[in-house]
Short mmCIF file of C-alpha atoms in Angstrom, two decimals:
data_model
loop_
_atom_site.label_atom_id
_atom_site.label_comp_id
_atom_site.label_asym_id
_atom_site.label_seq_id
_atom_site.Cartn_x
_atom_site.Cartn_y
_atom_site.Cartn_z
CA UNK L 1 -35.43 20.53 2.12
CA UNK L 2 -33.52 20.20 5.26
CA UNK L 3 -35.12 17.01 5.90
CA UNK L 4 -33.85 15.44 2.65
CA UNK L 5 -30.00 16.59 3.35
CA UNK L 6 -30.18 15.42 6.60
CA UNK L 7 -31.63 11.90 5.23
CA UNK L 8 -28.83 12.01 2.07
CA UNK L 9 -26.28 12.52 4.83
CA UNK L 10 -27.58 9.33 7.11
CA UNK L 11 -27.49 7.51 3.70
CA UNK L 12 -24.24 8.61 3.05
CA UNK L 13 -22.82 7.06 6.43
CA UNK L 14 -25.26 4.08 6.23
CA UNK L 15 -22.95 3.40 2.34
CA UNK L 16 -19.88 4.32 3.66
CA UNK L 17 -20.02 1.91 7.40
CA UNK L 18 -20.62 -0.95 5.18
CA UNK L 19 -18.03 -0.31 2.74
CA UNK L 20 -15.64 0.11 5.69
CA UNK L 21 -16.96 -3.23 7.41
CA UNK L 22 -16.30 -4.78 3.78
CA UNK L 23 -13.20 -3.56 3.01
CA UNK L 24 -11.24 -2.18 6.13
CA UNK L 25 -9.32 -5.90 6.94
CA UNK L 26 -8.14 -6.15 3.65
CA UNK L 27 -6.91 -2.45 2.91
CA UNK L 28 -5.42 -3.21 6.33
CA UNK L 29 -3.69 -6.56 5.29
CA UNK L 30 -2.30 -4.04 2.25
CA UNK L 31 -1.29 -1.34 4.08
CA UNK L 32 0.85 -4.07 6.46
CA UNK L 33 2.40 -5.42 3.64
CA UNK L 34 3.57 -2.15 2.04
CA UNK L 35 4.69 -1.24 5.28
CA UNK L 36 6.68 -4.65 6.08
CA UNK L 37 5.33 -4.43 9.54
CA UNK L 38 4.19 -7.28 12.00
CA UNK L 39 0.87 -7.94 11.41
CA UNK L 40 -0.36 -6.34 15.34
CA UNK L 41 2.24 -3.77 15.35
CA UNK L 42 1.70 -1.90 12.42
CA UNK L 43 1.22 1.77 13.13
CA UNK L 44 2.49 3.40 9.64
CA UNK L 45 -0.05 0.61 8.44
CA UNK L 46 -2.91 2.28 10.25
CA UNK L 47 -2.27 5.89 9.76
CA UNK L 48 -2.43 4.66 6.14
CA UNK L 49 -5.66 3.38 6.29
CA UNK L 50 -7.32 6.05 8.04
CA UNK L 51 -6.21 8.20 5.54
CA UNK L 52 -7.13 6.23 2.42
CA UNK L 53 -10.25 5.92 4.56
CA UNK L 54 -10.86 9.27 5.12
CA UNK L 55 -9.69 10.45 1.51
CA UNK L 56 -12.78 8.08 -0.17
CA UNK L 57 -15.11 9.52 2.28
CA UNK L 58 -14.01 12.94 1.40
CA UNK L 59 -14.94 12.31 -2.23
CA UNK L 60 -17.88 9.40 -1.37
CA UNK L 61 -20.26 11.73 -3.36
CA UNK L 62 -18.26 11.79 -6.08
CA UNK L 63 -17.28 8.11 -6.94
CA UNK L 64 -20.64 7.31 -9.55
CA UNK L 65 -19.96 4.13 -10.25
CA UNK L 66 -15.96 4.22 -9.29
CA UNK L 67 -15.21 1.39 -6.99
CA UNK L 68 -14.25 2.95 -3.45
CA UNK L 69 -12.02 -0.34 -2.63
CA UNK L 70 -9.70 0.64 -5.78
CA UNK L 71 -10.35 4.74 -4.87
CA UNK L 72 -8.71 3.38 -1.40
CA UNK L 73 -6.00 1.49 -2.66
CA UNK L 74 -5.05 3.85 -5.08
CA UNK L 75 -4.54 6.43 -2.56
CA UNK L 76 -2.76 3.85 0.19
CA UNK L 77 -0.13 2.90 -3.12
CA UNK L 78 0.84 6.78 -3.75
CA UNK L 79 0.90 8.06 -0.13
CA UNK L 80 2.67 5.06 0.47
CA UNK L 81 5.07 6.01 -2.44
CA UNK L 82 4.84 9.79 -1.67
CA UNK L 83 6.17 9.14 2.15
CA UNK L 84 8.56 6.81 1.07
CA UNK L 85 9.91 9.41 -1.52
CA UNK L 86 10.22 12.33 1.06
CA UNK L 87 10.86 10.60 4.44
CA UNK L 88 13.67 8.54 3.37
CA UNK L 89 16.50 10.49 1.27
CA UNK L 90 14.39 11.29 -1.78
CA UNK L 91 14.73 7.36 -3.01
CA UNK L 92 12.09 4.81 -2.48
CA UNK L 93 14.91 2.09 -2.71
CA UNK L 94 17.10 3.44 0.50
CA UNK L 95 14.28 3.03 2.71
CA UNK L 96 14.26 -0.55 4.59
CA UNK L 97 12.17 -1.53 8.13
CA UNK L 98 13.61 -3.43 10.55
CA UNK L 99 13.03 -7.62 10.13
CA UNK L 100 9.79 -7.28 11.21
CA UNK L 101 8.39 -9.48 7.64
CA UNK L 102 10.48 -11.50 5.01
CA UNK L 103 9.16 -8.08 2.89
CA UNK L 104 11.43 -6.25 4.83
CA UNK L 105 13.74 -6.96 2.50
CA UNK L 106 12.60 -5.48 -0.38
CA UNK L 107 12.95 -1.54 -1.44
CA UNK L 108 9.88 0.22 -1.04
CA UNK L 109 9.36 0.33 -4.79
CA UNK L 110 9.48 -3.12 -5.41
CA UNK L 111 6.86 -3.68 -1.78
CA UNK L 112 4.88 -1.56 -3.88
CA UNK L 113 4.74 -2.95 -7.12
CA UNK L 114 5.04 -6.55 -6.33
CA UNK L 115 1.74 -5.88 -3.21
CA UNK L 116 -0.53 -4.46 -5.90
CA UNK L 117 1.16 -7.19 -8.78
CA UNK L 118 0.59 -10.26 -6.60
CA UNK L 119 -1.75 -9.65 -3.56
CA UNK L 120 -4.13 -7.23 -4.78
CA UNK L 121 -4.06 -8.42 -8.64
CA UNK L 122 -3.66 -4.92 -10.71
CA UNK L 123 -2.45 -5.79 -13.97
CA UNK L 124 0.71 -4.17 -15.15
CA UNK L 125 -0.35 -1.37 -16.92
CA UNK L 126 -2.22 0.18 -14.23
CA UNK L 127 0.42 -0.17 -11.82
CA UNK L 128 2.73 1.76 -14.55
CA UNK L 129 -0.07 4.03 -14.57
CA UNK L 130 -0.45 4.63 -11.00
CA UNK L 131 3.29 4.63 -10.31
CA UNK L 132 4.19 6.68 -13.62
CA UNK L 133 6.60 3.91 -14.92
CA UNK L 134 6.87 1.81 -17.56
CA UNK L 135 5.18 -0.73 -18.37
CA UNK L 136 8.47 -2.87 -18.69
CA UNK L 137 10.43 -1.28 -15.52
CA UNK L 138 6.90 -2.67 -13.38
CA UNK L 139 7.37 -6.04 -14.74
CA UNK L 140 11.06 -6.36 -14.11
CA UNK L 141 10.77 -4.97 -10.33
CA UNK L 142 8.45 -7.22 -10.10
CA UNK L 143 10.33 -9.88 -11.31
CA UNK L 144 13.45 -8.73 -9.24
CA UNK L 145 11.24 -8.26 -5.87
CA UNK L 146 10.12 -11.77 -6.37
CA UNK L 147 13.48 -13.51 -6.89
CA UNK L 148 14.39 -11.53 -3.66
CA UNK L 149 11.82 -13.20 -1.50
CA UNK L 150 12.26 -16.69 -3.49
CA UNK L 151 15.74 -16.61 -2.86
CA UNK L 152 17.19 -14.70 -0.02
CA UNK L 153 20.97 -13.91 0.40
CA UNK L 154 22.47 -16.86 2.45
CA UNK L 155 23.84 -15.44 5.70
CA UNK L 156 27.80 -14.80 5.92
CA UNK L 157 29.47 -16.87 8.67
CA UNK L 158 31.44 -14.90 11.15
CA UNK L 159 34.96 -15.51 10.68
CA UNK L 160 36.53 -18.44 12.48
CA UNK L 161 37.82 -17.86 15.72
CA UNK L 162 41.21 -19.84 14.70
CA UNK L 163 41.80 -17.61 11.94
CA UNK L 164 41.38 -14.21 14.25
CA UNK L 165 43.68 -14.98 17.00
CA UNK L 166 46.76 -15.81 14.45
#
């Protein structure tokens, strides 16, 4: 009996390595994005992914049939949202990174919704469902986060010089 746990457990690993070698760059490349940090200096990033990573071990048993990679980025989207929520004021829009990525400029919300929209290709309604909103309020942050980065505010030009000193 002993002998068979110990061989489940190897198996277990043996499952889990290979979904991490599959799927580690790419929850990565996610976590990044939601983050808005430079692509080699992305510690939030990481300390996402070890926890999503961690998490879908933790419950590796239990997955029958559930795809890990969306059991991963399910959990990287809400503690994501979740840190976002408590770290910054209680509002995922007041918290904004430094200019580290043109996504910078977005709200945390609308990193959210328009990472798992665009670059990870969930369809609306389970990003509502995820994110408990509307199906209507994910399509127009979506809509609003992608104006944003299609059209960023044009700088304002200091004032003249001329028109200081008079």
């Amino acid at each position: 009996m002993r002998q068979r746990q110990v061989s489940d457990g190897r198996h277990r690993i043996r499952e889990f390595e290979a979904f991490t070698a599959g799927a580690a760059g790419r929850l990565l490349h996610t976590a990044t994005l939601l983050t808005a940090e430079a692509q080699h200096g992305n510690p939030r990033a990481r300390r996402l992914l070890t926890l999503a990573l961690a998490d879908t071990y933790a419950c590796w048993d239990r997955l029958r049939g559930e795809d890990p990679y969306d059991r991963a980025r399910q959990y990287l989207a809400t503690r994501f949202a979740r840190e976002a929520w408590h770290h910054y004021g209680g509002a995922l829009d007041r918290f904004r990174p430094g200019p580290a990525t043109a996504l910078a400029r977005l709200t945390p919300q609308e990193r959210l919704i328009l990472v798992l929209r665009l670059f990870e290709g969930v369809a609306e309604e389970q990003t509502a469902a995820l994110l408990g909103l509307p199906r209507e309020r994910v399509h127009t942050v979506c809509d609003r986060a992608t104006a944003t980065l299609l059209h960023p505010p044009h700088p304002t030009a200091p004032a003249a010089p001329e028109a200081a000193s008079r």
